[in-house]
Amino acid sequence: DTEVTQTPKHLVMGMTNKKSLKCEQHMGHRAMYWYKQKAKKPPELMFVYSYEKLSINESVPSRFSPECPNSSLLNLHLHALQPEDSALYLCASSQVGTNYGYTFGSGTRLTVV
Amino acid sequence: GQQLNQSPQSMFIQEGEDVSMNCTSSSIFNTWLWYKQDPGEGPVLLIALYKAGELTSNGRLTAQFGITRKDSFLNISASIPSDVGIYFCAGQRGLAGSARQLTFGSGTQLTVLP
C-alpha cells in the first residue's frame, strides 16, 4: 500500500458545526502532516506529527485540533470554523531515516457556510 | 510562510513543445522535489533530487539540483495534453525526530494547447 487515504473527499459545514477529517496510511511512515491549500496557491503547513507526537504547530487557530491516535491515523477536528477556512486540506506522510519526499493524500475539499 | 521563487508563474504551450521551469532560494536545501497537482487532487511527486549537481530523469521529465544547493530546474520534453496542471518545486530540510519540512515554490500553471 503506497497511498495516503483521506476522508471525506468533500465536506460542507456550518460555522457552528463540529466535524473531523481523517487521514490513514499503511506505509509505516512515522511522520504525518496537515497542510491547508487555497486555490492556485502552494500548500501551507499546519501541523507536524513525529512518532505520534505533535512536534510543530504553525500558529494554527485553536478551532483546528489535530489528533494522532496511532502510527497509521491522523485526524483533524474542526469546530466553529469561519468561511475563510474553506480550502483543500491535505494530509501527507514521510518515511523515517530517508530523504524521500512526502506522499500526499488527495485532500478534503472543505466549504464553510 | 517562506516560499521559493518559482518561475514562470504560468505557461501556455503547443502540444509537442518542450517546457522549462525553475526555482531559486536564498537558503540551502539538502533535497529538492518536484510535484504536479491536478485540480481537486493532492500533489504527486514527480522527481526527487538528493545531491548537488544531480541530474535525474523520469520519462519525459528531467530535473537538476543546482551546484549551490539553492536552485533547481524541471524540463518537460514533447508536452502532451495530460501534462496540464500546476507544478510545484519544494526544498526539503530535516526536522527534529523523523519529520521533514517542505518549503514550496509558488507554482507554475501549465496549459498545453492542442
JSON list of C-alpha atoms in Angstrom, two decimals:
[
{"chain": "A", "resi": 1, "resn": "ASP", "atom": "CA", "xyz": [0.00, 0.00, 0.00]},
{"chain": "A", "resi": 2, "resn": "THR", "atom": "CA", "xyz": [1.65, 3.23, -1.15]},
{"chain": "A", "resi": 3, "resn": "GLU", "atom": "CA", "xyz": [-1.22, 5.62, -0.57]},
{"chain": "A", "resi": 4, "resn": "VAL", "atom": "CA", "xyz": [-2.37, 8.22, 1.88]},
{"chain": "A", "resi": 5, "resn": "THR", "atom": "CA", "xyz": [-6.16, 7.99, 2.12]},
{"chain": "A", "resi": 6, "resn": "GLN", "atom": "CA", "xyz": [-8.23, 10.99, 3.18]},
{"chain": "A", "resi": 7, "resn": "THR", "atom": "CA", "xyz": [-11.92, 11.05, 4.02]},
{"chain": "A", "resi": 8, "resn": "PRO", "atom": "CA", "xyz": [-14.27, 12.63, 3.28]},
{"chain": "A", "resi": 9, "resn": "LYS", "atom": "CA", "xyz": [-13.33, 13.94, -0.16]},
{"chain": "A", "resi": 10, "resn": "HIS", "atom": "CA", "xyz": [-15.78, 16.84, 0.16]},
{"chain": "A", "resi": 11, "resn": "LEU", "atom": "CA", "xyz": [-17.28, 18.44, 3.27]},
{"chain": "A", "resi": 12, "resn": "VAL", "atom": "CA", "xyz": [-19.72, 21.32, 3.68]},
{"chain": "A", "resi": 13, "resn": "MET", "atom": "CA", "xyz": [-20.21, 22.54, 7.23]},
{"chain": "A", "resi": 14, "resn": "GLY", "atom": "CA", "xyz": [-21.86, 25.40, 9.02]},
{"chain": "A", "resi": 15, "resn": "MET", "atom": "CA", "xyz": [-19.96, 27.73, 11.30]},
{"chain": "A", "resi": 16, "resn": "THR", "atom": "CA", "xyz": [-21.46, 26.10, 14.41]},
{"chain": "A", "resi": 17, "resn": "ASN", "atom": "CA", "xyz": [-20.81, 22.52, 13.34]},
{"chain": "A", "resi": 18, "resn": "LYS", "atom": "CA", "xyz": [-18.19, 20.10, 14.62]},
{"chain": "A", "resi": 19, "resn": "LYS", "atom": "CA", "xyz": [-16.64, 17.78, 12.07]},
{"chain": "A", "resi": 20, "resn": "SER", "atom": "CA", "xyz": [-13.49, 15.72, 11.64]},
{"chain": "A", "resi": 21, "resn": "LEU", "atom": "CA", "xyz": [-11.17, 14.99, 8.75]},
{"chain": "A", "resi": 22, "resn": "LYS", "atom": "CA", "xyz": [-9.48, 11.62, 8.65]},
{"chain": "A", "resi": 23, "resn": "CYS", "atom": "CA", "xyz": [-6.17, 10.52, 7.16]},
{"chain": "A", "resi": 24, "resn": "GLU", "atom": "CA", "xyz": [-4.77, 6.99, 7.01]},
{"chain": "A", "resi": 25, "resn": "GLN", "atom": "CA", "xyz": [-1.54, 5.44, 5.72]},
{"chain": "A", "resi": 26, "resn": "HIS", "atom": "CA", "xyz": [-0.11, 1.94, 5.97]},
{"chain": "A", "resi": 27, "resn": "MET", "atom": "CA", "xyz": [3.38, 2.59, 4.64]},
{"chain": "A", "resi": 28, "resn": "GLY", "atom": "CA", "xyz": [4.98, 2.58, 8.09]},
{"chain": "A", "resi": 29, "resn": "HIS", "atom": "CA", "xyz": [5.69, 6.30, 7.89]},
{"chain": "A", "resi": 30, "resn": "ARG", "atom": "CA", "xyz": [6.21, 7.81, 11.35]},
{"chain": "A", "resi": 31, "resn": "ALA", "atom": "CA", "xyz": [5.87, 11.46, 10.34]},
{"chain": "A", "resi": 32, "resn": "MET", "atom": "CA", "xyz": [2.49, 12.83, 9.33]},
{"chain": "A", "resi": 33, "resn": "TYR", "atom": "CA", "xyz": [1.43, 16.31, 8.33]},
{"chain": "A", "resi": 34, "resn": "TRP", "atom": "CA", "xyz": [-1.60, 18.52, 7.80]},
{"chain": "A", "resi": 35, "resn": "TYR", "atom": "CA", "xyz": [-1.49, 21.21, 5.12]},
{"chain": "A", "resi": 36, "resn": "LYS", "atom": "CA", "xyz": [-4.03, 23.82, 4.05]},
{"chain": "A", "resi": 37, "resn": "GLN", "atom": "CA", "xyz": [-4.18, 24.90, 0.42]},
{"chain": "A", "resi": 38, "resn": "LYS", "atom": "CA", "xyz": [-6.09, 27.78, -1.13]},
{"chain": "A", "resi": 39, "resn": "ALA", "atom": "CA", "xyz": [-6.86, 27.80, -4.84]},
{"chain": "A", "resi": 40, "resn": "LYS", "atom": "CA", "xyz": [-3.78, 28.23, -7.08]},
{"chain": "A", "resi": 41, "resn": "LYS", "atom": "CA", "xyz": [-1.52, 28.65, -4.05]},
{"chain": "A", "resi": 42, "resn": "PRO", "atom": "CA", "xyz": [1.09, 26.28, -2.63]},
{"chain": "A", "resi": 43, "resn": "PRO", "atom": "CA", "xyz": [0.22, 24.14, 0.39]},
{"chain": "A", "resi": 44, "resn": "GLU", "atom": "CA", "xyz": [0.79, 25.78, 3.77]},
{"chain": "A", "resi": 45, "resn": "LEU", "atom": "CA", "xyz": [1.98, 23.68, 6.70]},
{"chain": "A", "resi": 46, "resn": "MET", "atom": "CA", "xyz": [-0.36, 23.47, 9.68]},
{"chain": "A", "resi": 47, "resn": "PHE", "atom": "CA", "xyz": [0.82, 20.62, 11.90]},
{"chain": "A", "resi": 48, "resn": "VAL", "atom": "CA", "xyz": [3.62, 18.06, 12.04]},
{"chain": "A", "resi": 49, "resn": "TYR", "atom": "CA", "xyz": [3.47, 14.79, 13.98]},
{"chain": "A", "resi": 50, "resn": "SER", "atom": "CA", "xyz": [6.61, 12.79, 14.61]},
{"chain": "A", "resi": 51, "resn": "TYR", "atom": "CA", "xyz": [6.25, 9.34, 16.20]},
{"chain": "A", "resi": 52, "resn": "GLU", "atom": "CA", "xyz": [2.64, 10.19, 17.05]},
{"chain": "A", "resi": 53, "resn": "LYS", "atom": "CA", "xyz": [3.59, 13.31, 18.97]},
{"chain": "A", "resi": 54, "resn": "LEU", "atom": "CA", "xyz": [2.81, 16.85, 17.85]},
{"chain": "A", "resi": 55, "resn": "SER", "atom": "CA", "xyz": [6.12, 18.47, 17.01]},
{"chain": "A", "resi": 56, "resn": "ILE", "atom": "CA", "xyz": [5.08, 21.57, 15.07]},
{"chain": "A", "resi": 57, "resn": "ASN", "atom": "CA", "xyz": [2.00, 23.78, 15.23]},
{"chain": "A", "resi": 58, "resn": "GLU", "atom": "CA", "xyz": [2.37, 26.63, 12.75]},
{"chain": "A", "resi": 59, "resn": "SER", "atom": "CA", "xyz": [0.33, 29.06, 14.88]},
{"chain": "A", "resi": 60, "resn": "VAL", "atom": "CA", "xyz": [-2.90, 27.47, 13.74]},
{"chain": "A", "resi": 61, "resn": "PRO", "atom": "CA", "xyz": [-6.10, 28.77, 15.42]},
{"chain": "A", "resi": 62, "resn": "SER", "atom": "CA", "xyz": [-7.50, 26.52, 18.14]},
{"chain": "A", "resi": 63, "resn": "ARG", "atom": "CA", "xyz": [-10.64, 25.86, 16.10]},
{"chain": "A", "resi": 64, "resn": "PHE", "atom": "CA", "xyz": [-8.41, 23.31, 14.34]},
{"chain": "A", "resi": 65, "resn": "SER", "atom": "CA", "xyz": [-7.43, 20.45, 16.65]},
{"chain": "A", "resi": 66, "resn": "PRO", "atom": "CA", "xyz": [-5.17, 17.66, 15.39]},
{"chain": "A", "resi": 67, "resn": "GLU", "atom": "CA", "xyz": [-5.01, 14.16, 16.82]},
{"chain": "A", "resi": 68, "resn": "CYS", "atom": "CA", "xyz": [-2.77, 11.19, 16.06]},
{"chain": "A", "resi": 69, "resn": "PRO", "atom": "CA", "xyz": [-4.33, 8.14, 17.75]},
{"chain": "A", "resi": 70, "resn": "ASN", "atom": "CA", "xyz": [-1.80, 5.67, 16.31]},
{"chain": "A", "resi": 71, "resn": "SER", "atom": "CA", "xyz": [1.00, 5.44, 13.77]},
{"chain": "A", "resi": 72, "resn": "SER", "atom": "CA", "xyz": [-1.41, 4.97, 10.84]},
{"chain": "A", "resi": 73, "resn": "LEU", "atom": "CA", "xyz": [-4.08, 7.55, 11.59]},
{"chain": "A", "resi": 74, "resn": "LEU", "atom": "CA", "xyz": [-4.21, 11.31, 11.70]},
{"chain": "A", "resi": 75, "resn": "ASN", "atom": "CA", "xyz": [-7.34, 13.31, 12.40]},
{"chain": "A", "resi": 76, "resn": "LEU", "atom": "CA", "xyz": [-8.16, 16.98, 12.19]},
{"chain": "A", "resi": 77, "resn": "HIS", "atom": "CA", "xyz": [-11.08, 18.08, 14.36]},
{"chain": "A", "resi": 78, "resn": "LEU", "atom": "CA", "xyz": [-12.92, 21.19, 13.24]},
{"chain": "A", "resi": 79, "resn": "HIS", "atom": "CA", "xyz": [-15.11, 23.42, 15.37]},
{"chain": "A", "resi": 80, "resn": "ALA", "atom": "CA", "xyz": [-16.58, 26.88, 14.91]},
{"chain": "A", "resi": 81, "resn": "LEU", "atom": "CA", "xyz": [-14.85, 27.46, 11.59]},
{"chain": "A", "resi": 82, "resn": "GLN", "atom": "CA", "xyz": [-15.08, 30.63, 9.54]},
{"chain": "A", "resi": 83, "resn": "PRO", "atom": "CA", "xyz": [-15.86, 30.94, 5.82]},
{"chain": "A", "resi": 84, "resn": "GLU", "atom": "CA", "xyz": [-12.22, 31.90, 5.17]},
{"chain": "A", "resi": 85, "resn": "ASP", "atom": "CA", "xyz": [-11.23, 28.43, 6.41]},
{"chain": "A", "resi": 86, "resn": "SER", "atom": "CA", "xyz": [-12.71, 26.98, 3.23]},
{"chain": "A", "resi": 87, "resn": "ALA", "atom": "CA", "xyz": [-9.83, 25.29, 1.42]},
{"chain": "A", "resi": 88, "resn": "LEU", "atom": "CA", "xyz": [-8.33, 21.97, 0.34]},
{"chain": "A", "resi": 89, "resn": "TYR", "atom": "CA", "xyz": [-6.90, 20.20, 3.40]},
{"chain": "A", "resi": 90, "resn": "LEU", "atom": "CA", "xyz": [-4.07, 17.85, 2.58]},
{"chain": "A", "resi": 91, "resn": "CYS", "atom": "CA", "xyz": [-2.57, 15.12, 4.69]},
{"chain": "A", "resi": 92, "resn": "ALA", "atom": "CA", "xyz": [0.91, 13.79, 3.97]},
{"chain": "A", "resi": 93, "resn": "SER", "atom": "CA", "xyz": [3.34, 11.29, 5.43]},
{"chain": "A", "resi": 94, "resn": "SER", "atom": "CA", "xyz": [7.05, 10.65, 5.14]},
{"chain": "A", "resi": 95, "resn": "GLN", "atom": "CA", "xyz": [9.42, 7.79, 5.83]},
{"chain": "A", "resi": 96, "resn": "VAL", "atom": "CA", "xyz": [11.86, 7.80, 8.73]},
{"chain": "A", "resi": 97, "resn": "GLY", "atom": "CA", "xyz": [15.58, 7.71, 8.02]},
{"chain": "A", "resi": 98, "resn": "THR", "atom": "CA", "xyz": [15.40, 8.71, 4.36]},
{"chain": "A", "resi": 99, "resn": "ASN", "atom": "CA", "xyz": [15.15, 11.92, 2.35]},
{"chain": "A", "resi": 100, "resn": "TYR", "atom": "CA", "xyz": [12.32, 10.65, 0.20]},
{"chain": "A", "resi": 101, "resn": "GLY", "atom": "CA", "xyz": [9.67, 13.25, -0.49]},
{"chain": "A", "resi": 102, "resn": "TYR", "atom": "CA", "xyz": [6.32, 13.33, 1.18]},
{"chain": "A", "resi": 103, "resn": "THR", "atom": "CA", "xyz": [3.40, 11.25, -0.04]},
{"chain": "A", "resi": 104, "resn": "PHE", "atom": "CA", "xyz": [0.28, 13.41, -0.14]},
{"chain": "A", "resi": 105, "resn": "GLY", "atom": "CA", "xyz": [-3.33, 12.32, 0.06]},
{"chain": "A", "resi": 106, "resn": "SER", "atom": "CA", "xyz": [-5.86, 13.61, -2.45]},
{"chain": "A", "resi": 107, "resn": "GLY", "atom": "CA", "xyz": [-7.26, 16.04, 0.10]},
{"chain": "A", "resi": 108, "resn": "THR", "atom": "CA", "xyz": [-10.59, 17.05, 1.61]},
{"chain": "A", "resi": 109, "resn": "ARG", "atom": "CA", "xyz": [-12.32, 19.98, -0.08]},
{"chain": "A", "resi": 110, "resn": "LEU", "atom": "CA", "xyz": [-13.87, 21.89, 2.83]},
{"chain": "A", "resi": 111, "resn": "THR", "atom": "CA", "xyz": [-16.53, 24.55, 2.39]},
{"chain": "A", "resi": 112, "resn": "VAL", "atom": "CA", "xyz": [-17.68, 26.53, 5.43]},
{"chain": "A", "resi": 113, "resn": "VAL", "atom": "CA", "xyz": [-21.06, 28.21, 5.02]},
{"chain": "B", "resi": 1, "resn": "GLY", "atom": "CA", "xyz": [5.45, 31.32, 5.44]},
{"chain": "B", "resi": 2, "resn": "GLN", "atom": "CA", "xyz": [8.62, 31.27, 3.36]},
{"chain": "B", "resi": 3, "resn": "GLN", "atom": "CA", "xyz": [8.31, 30.43, -0.33]},
{"chain": "B", "resi": 4, "resn": "LEU", "atom": "CA", "xyz": [10.80, 29.67, -3.02]},
{"chain": "B", "resi": 5, "resn": "ASN", "atom": "CA", "xyz": [11.00, 31.86, -6.15]},
{"chain": "B", "resi": 6, "resn": "GLN", "atom": "CA", "xyz": [9.47, 29.75, -8.89]},
{"chain": "B", "resi": 7, "resn": "SER", "atom": "CA", "xyz": [9.17, 30.88, -12.49]},
{"chain": "B", "resi": 8, "resn": "PRO", "atom": "CA", "xyz": [7.40, 31.24, -14.75]},
{"chain": "B", "resi": 9, "resn": "GLN", "atom": "CA", "xyz": [4.09, 31.69, -12.95]},
{"chain": "B", "resi": 10, "resn": "SER", "atom": "CA", "xyz": [2.17, 30.33, -15.94]},
{"chain": "B", "resi": 11, "resn": "MET", "atom": "CA", "xyz": [2.90, 28.93, -19.39]},
{"chain": "B", "resi": 12, "resn": "PHE", "atom": "CA", "xyz": [0.81, 28.34, -22.49]},
{"chain": "B", "resi": 13, "resn": "ILE", "atom": "CA", "xyz": [2.50, 25.99, -24.94]},
{"chain": "B", "resi": 14, "resn": "GLN", "atom": "CA", "xyz": [1.62, 23.96, -28.01]},
{"chain": "B", "resi": 15, "resn": "GLU", "atom": "CA", "xyz": [1.42, 20.19, -27.74]},
{"chain": "B", "resi": 16, "resn": "GLY", "atom": "CA", "xyz": [4.81, 18.70, -28.60]},
{"chain": "B", "resi": 17, "resn": "GLU", "atom": "CA", "xyz": [6.84, 21.65, -27.33]},
{"chain": "B", "resi": 18, "resn": "ASP", "atom": "CA", "xyz": [9.40, 21.43, -24.56]},
{"chain": "B", "resi": 19, "resn": "VAL", "atom": "CA", "xyz": [8.88, 23.23, -21.24]},
{"chain": "B", "resi": 20, "resn": "SER", "atom": "CA", "xyz": [11.31, 24.53, -18.64]},
{"chain": "B", "resi": 21, "resn": "MET", "atom": "CA", "xyz": [10.65, 25.93, -15.18]},
{"chain": "B", "resi": 22, "resn": "ASN", "atom": "CA", "xyz": [12.95, 26.73, -12.28]},
{"chain": "B", "resi": 23, "resn": "CYS", "atom": "CA", "xyz": [13.16, 27.55, -8.61]},
{"chain": "B", "resi": 24, "resn": "THR", "atom": "CA", "xyz": [15.65, 29.59, -6.64]},
{"chain": "B", "resi": 25, "resn": "SER", "atom": "CA", "xyz": [16.14, 30.07, -2.93]},
{"chain": "B", "resi": 26, "resn": "SER", "atom": "CA", "xyz": [18.23, 32.19, -0.62]},
{"chain": "B", "resi": 27, "resn": "SER", "atom": "CA", "xyz": [18.63, 29.12, 1.63]},
{"chain": "B", "resi": 28, "resn": "ILE", "atom": "CA", "xyz": [20.35, 25.81, 1.11]},
{"chain": "B", "resi": 29, "resn": "PHE", "atom": "CA", "xyz": [18.30, 22.62, 0.90]},
{"chain": "B", "resi": 30, "resn": "ASN", "atom": "CA", "xyz": [19.53, 19.04, 1.12]},
{"chain": "B", "resi": 31, "resn": "THR", "atom": "CA", "xyz": [16.76, 17.73, -1.11]},
{"chain": "B", "resi": 32, "resn": "TRP", "atom": "CA", "xyz": [14.79, 19.27, -3.98]},
{"chain": "B", "resi": 33, "resn": "LEU", "atom": "CA", "xyz": [11.45, 17.85, -5.03]},
{"chain": "B", "resi": 34, "resn": "TRP", "atom": "CA", "xyz": [9.12, 18.49, -7.96]},
{"chain": "B", "resi": 35, "resn": "TYR", "atom": "CA", "xyz": [5.40, 17.85, -7.58]},
{"chain": "B", "resi": 36, "resn": "LYS", "atom": "CA", "xyz": [2.49, 18.04, -10.03]},
{"chain": "B", "resi": 37, "resn": "GLN", "atom": "CA", "xyz": [-1.02, 18.82, -8.86]},
{"chain": "B", "resi": 38, "resn": "ASP", "atom": "CA", "xyz": [-4.22, 18.27, -10.83]},
{"chain": "B", "resi": 39, "resn": "PRO", "atom": "CA", "xyz": [-7.39, 20.18, -9.89]},
{"chain": "B", "resi": 40, "resn": "GLY", "atom": "CA", "xyz": [-9.03, 18.79, -6.75]},
{"chain": "B", "resi": 41, "resn": "GLU", "atom": "CA", "xyz": [-6.20, 16.35, -6.10]},
{"chain": "B", "resi": 42, "resn": "GLY", "atom": "CA", "xyz": [-3.15, 16.29, -3.87]},
{"chain": "B", "resi": 43, "resn": "PRO", "atom": "CA", "xyz": [0.36, 16.93, -5.18]},
{"chain": "B", "resi": 44, "resn": "VAL", "atom": "CA", "xyz": [2.05, 13.92, -6.76]},
{"chain": "B", "resi": 45, "resn": "LEU", "atom": "CA", "xyz": [5.82, 13.54, -6.53]},
{"chain": "B", "resi": 46, "resn": "LEU", "atom": "CA", "xyz": [7.47, 13.59, -9.96]},
{"chain": "B", "resi": 47, "resn": "ILE", "atom": "CA", "xyz": [11.18, 13.73, -9.24]},
{"chain": "B", "resi": 48, "resn": "ALA", "atom": "CA", "xyz": [13.36, 13.87, -6.12]},
{"chain": "B", "resi": 49, "resn": "LEU", "atom": "CA", "xyz": [16.94, 15.19, -6.15]},
{"chain": "B", "resi": 50, "resn": "TYR", "atom": "CA", "xyz": [19.33, 14.41, -3.32]},
{"chain": "B", "resi": 51, "resn": "LYS", "atom": "CA", "xyz": [22.80, 15.62, -4.32]},
{"chain": "B", "resi": 52, "resn": "ALA", "atom": "CA", "xyz": [24.13, 18.95, -5.55]},
{"chain": "B", "resi": 53, "resn": "GLY", "atom": "CA", "xyz": [24.69, 18.76, -9.30]},
{"chain": "B", "resi": 54, "resn": "GLU", "atom": "CA", "xyz": [22.48, 15.69, -9.66]},
{"chain": "B", "resi": 55, "resn": "LEU", "atom": "CA", "xyz": [20.58, 15.36, -12.96]},
{"chain": "B", "resi": 56, "resn": "THR", "atom": "CA", "xyz": [17.65, 12.94, -12.85]},
{"chain": "B", "resi": 57, "resn": "SER", "atom": "CA", "xyz": [15.15, 11.83, -15.49]},
{"chain": "B", "resi": 58, "resn": "ASN", "atom": "CA", "xyz": [11.73, 10.27, -15.20]},
{"chain": "B", "resi": 59, "resn": "GLY", "atom": "CA", "xyz": [10.37, 9.56, -18.67]},
{"chain": "B", "resi": 60, "resn": "ARG", "atom": "CA", "xyz": [9.95, 12.91, -20.43]},
{"chain": "B", "resi": 61, "resn": "LEU", "atom": "CA", "xyz": [10.87, 14.80, -17.26]},
{"chain": "B", "resi": 62, "resn": "THR", "atom": "CA", "xyz": [14.38, 15.91, -16.39]},
{"chain": "B", "resi": 63, "resn": "ALA", "atom": "CA", "xyz": [15.35, 17.83, -13.27]},
{"chain": "B", "resi": 64, "resn": "GLN", "atom": "CA", "xyz": [18.61, 19.10, -11.84]},
{"chain": "B", "resi": 65, "resn": "PHE", "atom": "CA", "xyz": [19.76, 20.01, -8.33]},
{"chain": "B", "resi": 66, "resn": "GLY", "atom": "CA", "xyz": [21.87, 23.15, -8.56]},
{"chain": "B", "resi": 67, "resn": "ILE", "atom": "CA", "xyz": [25.53, 23.06, -7.55]},
{"chain": "B", "resi": 68, "resn": "THR", "atom": "CA", "xyz": [24.97, 25.76, -4.92]},
{"chain": "B", "resi": 69, "resn": "ARG", "atom": "CA", "xyz": [22.04, 23.74, -3.46]},
{"chain": "B", "resi": 70, "resn": "LYS", "atom": "CA", "xyz": [19.92, 26.87, -3.80]},
{"chain": "B", "resi": 71, "resn": "ASP", "atom": "CA", "xyz": [18.19, 26.17, -7.10]},
{"chain": "B", "resi": 72, "resn": "SER", "atom": "CA", "xyz": [16.63, 23.51, -9.31]},
{"chain": "B", "resi": 73, "resn": "PHE", "atom": "CA", "xyz": [15.02, 23.27, -12.73]},
{"chain": "B", "resi": 74, "resn": "LEU", "atom": "CA", "xyz": [12.49, 20.94, -14.32]},
{"chain": "B", "resi": 75, "resn": "ASN", "atom": "CA", "xyz": [12.25, 20.25, -18.05]},
{"chain": "B", "resi": 76, "resn": "ILE", "atom": "CA", "xyz": [9.36, 18.50, -19.77]},
{"chain": "B", "resi": 77, "resn": "SER", "atom": "CA", "xyz": [10.02, 17.34, -23.30]},
{"chain": "B", "resi": 78, "resn": "ALA", "atom": "CA", "xyz": [7.43, 16.79, -26.06]},
{"chain": "B", "resi": 79, "resn": "SER", "atom": "CA", "xyz": [4.48, 18.01, -23.97]},
{"chain": "B", "resi": 80, "resn": "ILE", "atom": "CA", "xyz": [1.13, 16.22, -24.17]},
{"chain": "B", "resi": 81, "resn": "PRO", "atom": "CA", "xyz": [-2.35, 17.32, -23.03]},
{"chain": "B", "resi": 82, "resn": "SER", "atom": "CA", "xyz": [-2.15, 15.37, -19.75]},
{"chain": "B", "resi": 83, "resn": "ASP", "atom": "CA", "xyz": [0.84, 17.49, -18.69]},
{"chain": "B", "resi": 84, "resn": "VAL", "atom": "CA", "xyz": [-1.65, 20.24, -17.86]},
{"chain": "B", "resi": 85, "resn": "GLY", "atom": "CA", "xyz": [-1.61, 21.14, -14.17]},
{"chain": "B", "resi": 86, "resn": "ILE", "atom": "CA", "xyz": [0.25, 23.10, -11.54]},
{"chain": "B", "resi": 87, "resn": "TYR", "atom": "CA", "xyz": [3.89, 22.20, -10.95]},
{"chain": "B", "resi": 88, "resn": "PHE", "atom": "CA", "xyz": [5.45, 22.97, -7.56]},
{"chain": "B", "resi": 89, "resn": "CYS", "atom": "CA", "xyz": [9.07, 22.83, -6.58]},
{"chain": "B", "resi": 90, "resn": "ALA", "atom": "CA", "xyz": [9.86, 22.16, -2.95]},
{"chain": "B", "resi": 91, "resn": "GLY", "atom": "CA", "xyz": [13.01, 22.32, -0.89]},
{"chain": "B", "resi": 92, "resn": "GLN", "atom": "CA", "xyz": [13.25, 19.85, 1.96]},
{"chain": "B", "resi": 93, "resn": "ARG", "atom": "CA", "xyz": [15.03, 20.03, 5.30]},
{"chain": "B", "resi": 94, "resn": "GLY", "atom": "CA", "xyz": [15.11, 17.61, 8.19]},
{"chain": "B", "resi": 95, "resn": "LEU", "atom": "CA", "xyz": [13.37, 18.39, 11.47]},
{"chain": "B", "resi": 96, "resn": "ALA", "atom": "CA", "xyz": [13.97, 17.01, 14.93]},
{"chain": "B", "resi": 97, "resn": "GLY", "atom": "CA", "xyz": [12.71, 13.47, 15.15]},
{"chain": "B", "resi": 98, "resn": "SER", "atom": "CA", "xyz": [11.56, 11.78, 11.98]},
{"chain": "B", "resi": 99, "resn": "ALA", "atom": "CA", "xyz": [9.82, 14.67, 10.28]},
{"chain": "B", "resi": 100, "resn": "ARG", "atom": "CA", "xyz": [10.93, 16.83, 7.37]},
{"chain": "B", "resi": 101, "resn": "GLN", "atom": "CA", "xyz": [9.85, 20.30, 6.37]},
{"chain": "B", "resi": 102, "resn": "LEU", "atom": "CA", "xyz": [8.96, 21.30, 2.83]},
{"chain": "B", "resi": 103, "resn": "THR", "atom": "CA", "xyz": [9.19, 24.86, 1.56]},
{"chain": "B", "resi": 104, "resn": "PHE", "atom": "CA", "xyz": [7.14, 25.22, -1.61]},
{"chain": "B", "resi": 105, "resn": "GLY", "atom": "CA", "xyz": [7.53, 27.41, -4.65]},
{"chain": "B", "resi": 106, "resn": "SER", "atom": "CA", "xyz": [4.57, 29.47, -5.75]},
{"chain": "B", "resi": 107, "resn": "GLY", "atom": "CA", "xyz": [3.77, 27.08, -8.59]},
{"chain": "B", "resi": 108, "resn": "THR", "atom": "CA", "xyz": [3.81, 27.09, -12.39]},
{"chain": "B", "resi": 109, "resn": "GLN", "atom": "CA", "xyz": [0.43, 26.69, -14.10]},
{"chain": "B", "resi": 110, "resn": "LEU", "atom": "CA", "xyz": [0.99, 24.78, -17.34]},
{"chain": "B", "resi": 111, "resn": "THR", "atom": "CA", "xyz": [-1.55, 24.81, -20.17]},
{"chain": "B", "resi": 112, "resn": "VAL", "atom": "CA", "xyz": [-0.97, 22.65, -23.25]},
{"chain": "B", "resi": 113, "resn": "LEU", "atom": "CA", "xyz": [-2.82, 23.73, -26.37]},
{"chain": "B", "resi": 114, "resn": "PRO", "atom": "CA", "xyz": [-3.73, 21.12, -29.00]}
]
